[in-house]
């Protein structure tokens, strides 16, 4: 099964509006969610720019890997 069929990437903003209008200490949340159960498998709290970058990397990785390889690759990965 492909990763994009098994998992979903969700990004939640720490405040309404664009990052440059938000508070300096704003953190966005990036989640990998298992589609079948709705359970969060991995979660990161990051500054907005880093969260956007990570979400893009996760979505690209989902296109290339199967579900098992995707989860293994990102389970313990620290963004950066």
PDB file of N, CA and C in Angstrom, residues 5-10 12 30-43:
ATOM      1  N   UNK A   5      -1.995   6.501   0.541  1.00  0.00           N
ATOM      2  CA  UNK A   5      -3.267   5.839   0.817  1.00  0.00           C
ATOM      3  C   UNK A   5      -3.427   5.515   2.300  1.00  0.00           C
ATOM      4  N   UNK A   6      -2.315   5.343   3.004  1.00  0.00           N
ATOM      5  CA  UNK A   6      -2.354   4.928   4.402  1.00  0.00           C
ATOM      6  C   UNK A   6      -2.289   6.092   5.385  1.00  0.00           C
ATOM      7  N   UNK A   7      -1.653   7.196   4.986  1.00  0.00           N
ATOM      8  CA  UNK A   7      -1.419   8.311   5.904  1.00  0.00           C
ATOM      9  C   UNK A   7      -1.818   9.636   5.278  1.00  0.00           C
ATOM     10  N   UNK A   8      -2.070  10.596   6.147  1.00  0.00           N
ATOM     11  CA  UNK A   8      -2.405  11.961   5.738  1.00  0.00           C
ATOM     12  C   UNK A   8      -1.533  12.922   6.542  1.00  0.00           C
ATOM     13  N   UNK A   9      -1.110  13.991   5.899  1.00  0.00           N
ATOM     14  CA  UNK A   9      -0.342  15.033   6.579  1.00  0.00           C
ATOM     15  C   UNK A   9      -1.287  16.195   6.858  1.00  0.00           C
ATOM     16  N   UNK A  10      -1.347  16.594   8.124  1.00  0.00           N
ATOM     17  CA  UNK A  10      -2.194  17.720   8.520  1.00  0.00           C
ATOM     18  C   UNK A  10      -1.317  18.794   9.149  1.00  0.00           C
ATOM     19  N   UNK A  12      -1.710  22.402  11.298  1.00  0.00           N
ATOM     20  CA  UNK A  12      -2.596  23.310  12.037  1.00  0.00           C
ATOM     21  C   UNK A  12      -1.814  24.548  12.414  1.00  0.00           C
ATOM     22  N   UNK A  30       2.432  19.946  12.846  1.00  0.00           N
ATOM     23  CA  UNK A  30       2.416  19.054  11.694  1.00  0.00           C
ATOM     24  C   UNK A  30       2.176  17.645  12.226  1.00  0.00           C
ATOM     25  N   UNK A  31       1.188  16.961  11.659  1.00  0.00           N
ATOM     26  CA  UNK A  31       0.831  15.622  12.112  1.00  0.00           C
ATOM     27  C   UNK A  31       0.841  14.649  10.946  1.00  0.00           C
ATOM     28  N   UNK A  32       1.269  13.422  11.220  1.00  0.00           N
ATOM     29  CA  UNK A  32       1.042  12.308  10.310  1.00  0.00           C
ATOM     30  C   UNK A  32      -0.095  11.517  10.939  1.00  0.00           C
ATOM     31  N   UNK A  33      -1.191  11.382  10.196  1.00  0.00           N
ATOM     32  CA  UNK A  33      -2.386  10.727  10.708  1.00  0.00           C
ATOM     33  C   UNK A  33      -2.649   9.461   9.896  1.00  0.00           C
ATOM     34  N   UNK A  34      -2.886   8.352  10.588  1.00  0.00           N
ATOM     35  CA  UNK A  34      -3.245   7.102   9.924  1.00  0.00           C
ATOM     36  C   UNK A  34      -4.690   7.211   9.452  1.00  0.00           C
ATOM     37  N   UNK A  35      -4.922   7.026   8.167  1.00  0.00           N
ATOM     38  CA  UNK A  35      -6.253   7.197   7.596  1.00  0.00           C
ATOM     39  C   UNK A  35      -7.247   6.193   8.172  1.00  0.00           C
ATOM     40  N   UNK A  36      -6.860   4.943   8.291  1.00  0.00           N
ATOM     41  CA  UNK A  36      -7.781   3.890   8.732  1.00  0.00           C
ATOM     42  C   UNK A  36      -8.325   4.125  10.138  1.00  0.00           C
ATOM     43  N   UNK A  37      -7.490   4.570  11.045  1.00  0.00           N
ATOM     44  CA  UNK A  37      -7.912   4.725  12.439  1.00  0.00           C
ATOM     45  C   UNK A  37      -8.126   6.180  12.855  1.00  0.00           C
ATOM     46  N   UNK A  38      -7.554   7.117  12.102  1.00  0.00           N
ATOM     47  CA  UNK A  38      -7.624   8.521  12.491  1.00  0.00           C
ATOM     48  C   UNK A  38      -6.646   8.877  13.589  1.00  0.00           C
ATOM     49  N   UNK A  39      -5.776   7.944  13.937  1.00  0.00           N
ATOM     50  CA  UNK A  39      -4.815   8.135  15.016  1.00  0.00           C
ATOM     51  C   UNK A  39      -3.585   8.907  14.538  1.00  0.00           C
ATOM     52  N   UNK A  40      -3.111   9.818  15.371  1.00  0.00           N
ATOM     53  CA  UNK A  40      -1.893  10.564  15.073  1.00  0.00           C
ATOM     54  C   UNK A  40      -0.700   9.648  15.335  1.00  0.00           C
ATOM     55  N   UNK A  41       0.135   9.475  14.300  1.00  0.00           N
ATOM     56  CA  UNK A  41       1.283   8.590  14.388  1.00  0.00           C
ATOM     57  C   UNK A  41       2.536   9.361  14.785  1.00  0.00           C
ATOM     58  N   UNK A  42       2.650  10.607  14.303  1.00  0.00           N
ATOM     59  CA  UNK A  42       3.829  11.442  14.580  1.00  0.00           C
ATOM     60  C   UNK A  42       3.387  12.894  14.596  1.00  0.00           C
ATOM     61  N   UNK A  43       3.998  13.696  15.481  1.00  0.00           N
ATOM     62  CA  UNK A  43       3.594  15.082  15.668  1.00  0.00           C
ATOM     63  C   UNK A  43       4.818  15.950  15.894  1.00  0.00           C
TER      64      UNK A  43
END
